[in-house]
Amino acid sequence: MNYQEIFKALADPVRRDILFLLRDDRKTAGDIAARFDLSAATMSYHLSILKKANLIYESRFKNYIYYSLNLSVVEEVMLWLSTLNPPQAADDGYSYIKRNKNAENSKPDENLPRREEGS
C-alpha cells in the first residue's frame, strides 16, 4: 500500500466528497460529475488520482463505467491511523490529552504515561 498516494488523494476536498458519495453504492462517472461543477477532464483527473491510490475501483457494465469505494484499502488506512493514538487515549478518547493539559505546571516526567510491570 502506497500511503503517499493515498494521502495525496485524501488531501483534496473534491476527492473526499467523491469518496463520501461512493460510501453507499457504486456510481457512474456521470452520476458523480452531476454533483460537481467541474469539467469532464477535471472529474476524470480526480477519479484517476483516487484509482491510483486504490481508494476506488471501476467496473464496466454495458456502456457504463461504475466506480465503487475500495473498502479494504479504506479500512486498512483507518486501522493504521488508529495506531497513532496513545494507548491511554483509546480508553475514553481524551483522557491522555486532558491529563497532559491539566498537568502543564508539573514535572515533565510526571506527564508521561506509566507502564505497569510485566506489560
PDB file of C-alpha atoms in Angstrom:
ATOM      1  CA  MET A   1       0.000   0.000   0.000  1.00  0.00           C
ATOM      2  CA  ASN A   2       1.356   3.381  -1.003  1.00  0.00           C
ATOM      3  CA  TYR A   3       0.425   5.772   1.795  1.00  0.00           C
ATOM      4  CA  GLN A   4       1.886   8.723  -0.106  1.00  0.00           C
ATOM      5  CA  GLU A   5      -0.602   8.214  -2.951  1.00  0.00           C
ATOM      6  CA  ILE A   6      -3.452   7.678  -0.503  1.00  0.00           C
ATOM      7  CA  PHE A   7      -2.784  10.840   1.464  1.00  0.00           C
ATOM      8  CA  LYS A   8      -2.314  12.825  -1.743  1.00  0.00           C
ATOM      9  CA  ALA A   9      -5.735  11.608  -2.858  1.00  0.00           C
ATOM     10  CA  LEU A  10      -7.318  12.414   0.504  1.00  0.00           C
ATOM     11  CA  ALA A  11      -5.782  15.898   0.614  1.00  0.00           C
ATOM     12  CA  ASP A  12      -8.249  17.304  -1.903  1.00  0.00           C
ATOM     13  CA  PRO A  13     -11.788  18.120  -0.687  1.00  0.00           C
ATOM     14  CA  VAL A  14     -13.362  17.198  -4.046  1.00  0.00           C
ATOM     15  CA  ARG A  15     -11.852  13.723  -3.870  1.00  0.00           C
ATOM     16  CA  ARG A  16     -13.017  13.324  -0.272  1.00  0.00           C
ATOM     17  CA  ASP A  17     -16.529  14.296  -1.420  1.00  0.00           C
ATOM     18  CA  ILE A  18     -16.346  11.697  -4.184  1.00  0.00           C
ATOM     19  CA  LEU A  19     -15.450   9.032  -1.621  1.00  0.00           C
ATOM     20  CA  PHE A  20     -18.371  10.188   0.516  1.00  0.00           C
ATOM     21  CA  LEU A  21     -20.723   9.782  -2.469  1.00  0.00           C
ATOM     22  CA  LEU A  22     -19.475   6.244  -3.064  1.00  0.00           C
ATOM     23  CA  ARG A  23     -19.861   5.076   0.530  1.00  0.00           C
ATOM     24  CA  ASP A  24     -23.385   3.698  -0.047  1.00  0.00           C
ATOM     25  CA  ASP A  25     -23.345   2.400  -3.609  1.00  0.00           C
ATOM     26  CA  ARG A  26     -21.434   2.346  -6.876  1.00  0.00           C
ATOM     27  CA  LYS A  27     -21.983   5.244  -9.253  1.00  0.00           C
ATOM     28  CA  THR A  28     -21.202   6.077 -12.868  1.00  0.00           C
ATOM     29  CA  ALA A  29     -18.844   8.895 -13.737  1.00  0.00           C
ATOM     30  CA  GLY A  30     -21.889  10.845 -14.944  1.00  0.00           C
ATOM     31  CA  ASP A  31     -23.663  10.373 -11.595  1.00  0.00           C
ATOM     32  CA  ILE A  32     -20.588  11.601  -9.767  1.00  0.00           C
ATOM     33  CA  ALA A  33     -19.957  14.516 -12.129  1.00  0.00           C
ATOM     34  CA  ALA A  34     -23.581  15.704 -11.808  1.00  0.00           C
ATOM     35  CA  ARG A  35     -22.853  16.564  -8.156  1.00  0.00           C
ATOM     36  CA  PHE A  36     -19.965  18.890  -9.005  1.00  0.00           C
ATOM     37  CA  ASP A  37     -19.489  21.989 -11.116  1.00  0.00           C
ATOM     38  CA  LEU A  38     -16.347  20.643 -12.796  1.00  0.00           C
ATOM     39  CA  SER A  39     -15.319  19.920 -16.359  1.00  0.00           C
ATOM     40  CA  ALA A  40     -15.251  16.318 -17.550  1.00  0.00           C
ATOM     41  CA  ALA A  41     -11.456  16.488 -17.757  1.00  0.00           C
ATOM     42  CA  THR A  42     -11.177  17.695 -14.150  1.00  0.00           C
ATOM     43  CA  MET A  43     -13.534  14.975 -12.919  1.00  0.00           C
ATOM     44  CA  SER A  44     -11.563  12.370 -14.854  1.00  0.00           C
ATOM     45  CA  TYR A  45      -8.364  13.650 -13.217  1.00  0.00           C
ATOM     46  CA  HIS A  46      -9.848  13.327  -9.705  1.00  0.00           C
ATOM     47  CA  LEU A  47     -11.107   9.817 -10.428  1.00  0.00           C
ATOM     48  CA  SER A  48      -7.710   8.781 -11.784  1.00  0.00           C
ATOM     49  CA  ILE A  49      -5.967  10.026  -8.617  1.00  0.00           C
ATOM     50  CA  LEU A  50      -8.398   8.022  -6.479  1.00  0.00           C
ATOM     51  CA  LYS A  51      -7.868   4.915  -8.646  1.00  0.00           C
ATOM     52  CA  LYS A  52      -4.087   5.316  -8.487  1.00  0.00           C
ATOM     53  CA  ALA A  53      -4.344   5.341  -4.688  1.00  0.00           C
ATOM     54  CA  ASN A  54      -6.592   2.239  -4.862  1.00  0.00           C
ATOM     55  CA  LEU A  55      -9.291   4.055  -2.907  1.00  0.00           C
ATOM     56  CA  ILE A  56     -11.800   3.331  -5.673  1.00  0.00           C
ATOM     57  CA  TYR A  57     -12.064   0.789  -8.438  1.00  0.00           C
ATOM     58  CA  GLU A  58     -14.012   0.710 -11.659  1.00  0.00           C
ATOM     59  CA  SER A  59     -16.165  -1.956 -13.231  1.00  0.00           C
ATOM     60  CA  ARG A  60     -17.761  -1.951 -16.652  1.00  0.00           C
ATOM     61  CA  PHE A  61     -21.326  -2.917 -17.410  1.00  0.00           C
ATOM     62  CA  LYS A  62     -22.644  -2.442 -20.939  1.00  0.00           C
ATOM     63  CA  ASN A  63     -21.733   1.127 -21.940  1.00  0.00           C
ATOM     64  CA  TYR A  64     -21.126   2.391 -18.409  1.00  0.00           C
ATOM     65  CA  ILE A  65     -18.162   2.539 -16.083  1.00  0.00           C
ATOM     66  CA  TYR A  66     -19.130   2.254 -12.444  1.00  0.00           C
ATOM     67  CA  TYR A  67     -16.941   3.462  -9.595  1.00  0.00           C
ATOM     68  CA  SER A  68     -17.006   1.856  -6.157  1.00  0.00           C
ATOM     69  CA  LEU A  69     -15.261   2.500  -2.882  1.00  0.00           C
ATOM     70  CA  ASN A  70     -12.446   0.063  -2.156  1.00  0.00           C
ATOM     71  CA  LEU A  71     -13.365  -0.656   1.444  1.00  0.00           C
ATOM     72  CA  SER A  72     -10.369  -2.886   2.144  1.00  0.00           C
ATOM     73  CA  VAL A  73      -7.945  -0.010   1.496  1.00  0.00           C
ATOM     74  CA  VAL A  74     -10.089   2.485   3.414  1.00  0.00           C
ATOM     75  CA  GLU A  75     -10.264   0.112   6.381  1.00  0.00           C
ATOM     76  CA  GLU A  76      -6.518  -0.526   6.271  1.00  0.00           C
ATOM     77  CA  VAL A  77      -5.799   3.226   6.320  1.00  0.00           C
ATOM     78  CA  MET A  78      -8.207   3.711   9.222  1.00  0.00           C
ATOM     79  CA  LEU A  79      -6.553   0.874  11.103  1.00  0.00           C
ATOM     80  CA  TRP A  80      -3.106   2.355  10.506  1.00  0.00           C
ATOM     81  CA  LEU A  81      -4.289   5.802  11.654  1.00  0.00           C
ATOM     82  CA  SER A  82      -5.740   4.293  14.821  1.00  0.00           C
ATOM     83  CA  THR A  83      -2.259   3.046  15.775  1.00  0.00           C
ATOM     84  CA  LEU A  84      -1.167   6.669  16.144  1.00  0.00           C
ATOM     85  CA  ASN A  85      -3.349   7.065  19.246  1.00  0.00           C
ATOM     86  CA  PRO A  86      -1.543   6.648  22.545  1.00  0.00           C
ATOM     87  CA  PRO A  87      -2.910   3.567  24.352  1.00  0.00           C
ATOM     88  CA  GLN A  88      -4.472   5.698  27.117  1.00  0.00           C
ATOM     89  CA  ALA A  89      -6.383   7.800  24.574  1.00  0.00           C
ATOM     90  CA  ALA A  90      -8.126   4.690  23.260  1.00  0.00           C
ATOM     91  CA  ASP A  91      -9.809   4.118  26.660  1.00  0.00           C
ATOM     92  CA  ASP A  92     -12.170   7.089  26.714  1.00  0.00           C
ATOM     93  CA  GLY A  93     -10.950   9.138  23.756  1.00  0.00           C
ATOM     94  CA  TYR A  94      -9.426  12.093  25.550  1.00  0.00           C
ATOM     95  CA  SER A  95      -8.032  11.043  28.935  1.00  0.00           C
ATOM     96  CA  TYR A  96      -4.415  11.288  27.750  1.00  0.00           C
ATOM     97  CA  ILE A  97      -4.957  14.792  26.337  1.00  0.00           C
ATOM     98  CA  LYS A  98      -6.838  16.002  29.432  1.00  0.00           C
ATOM     99  CA  ARG A  99      -4.225  14.606  31.799  1.00  0.00           C
ATOM    100  CA  ASN A 100      -1.386  16.344  29.968  1.00  0.00           C
ATOM    101  CA  LYS A 101      -3.273  19.617  29.585  1.00  0.00           C
ATOM    102  CA  ASN A 102      -4.074  19.763  33.310  1.00  0.00           C
ATOM    103  CA  ALA A 103      -0.503  18.944  34.300  1.00  0.00           C
ATOM    104  CA  GLU A 104       1.263  21.747  32.402  1.00  0.00           C
ATOM    105  CA  ASN A 105       2.966  23.075  35.549  1.00  0.00           C
ATOM    106  CA  SER A 106       4.157  19.730  36.866  1.00  0.00           C
ATOM    107  CA  LYS A 107       7.435  17.987  36.123  1.00  0.00           C
ATOM    108  CA  PRO A 108       7.700  16.645  32.540  1.00  0.00           C
ATOM    109  CA  ASP A 109       8.339  13.065  33.682  1.00  0.00           C
ATOM    110  CA  GLU A 110       5.120  13.061  35.695  1.00  0.00           C
ATOM    111  CA  ASN A 111       3.085  13.660  32.494  1.00  0.00           C
ATOM    112  CA  LEU A 112       4.331  10.541  30.743  1.00  0.00           C
ATOM    113  CA  PRO A 113       2.060   7.510  30.730  1.00  0.00           C
ATOM    114  CA  ARG A 114       3.252   4.850  33.146  1.00  0.00           C
ATOM    115  CA  ARG A 115       3.585   1.217  32.113  1.00  0.00           C
ATOM    116  CA  GLU A 116       2.786  -1.433  34.659  1.00  0.00           C
ATOM    117  CA  GLU A 117       5.321  -4.128  35.405  1.00  0.00           C
ATOM    118  CA  GLY A 118       5.080  -7.118  33.099  1.00  0.00           C
ATOM    119  CA  SER A 119       3.380  -5.306  30.207  1.00  0.00           C
TER     120      SER A 119
END
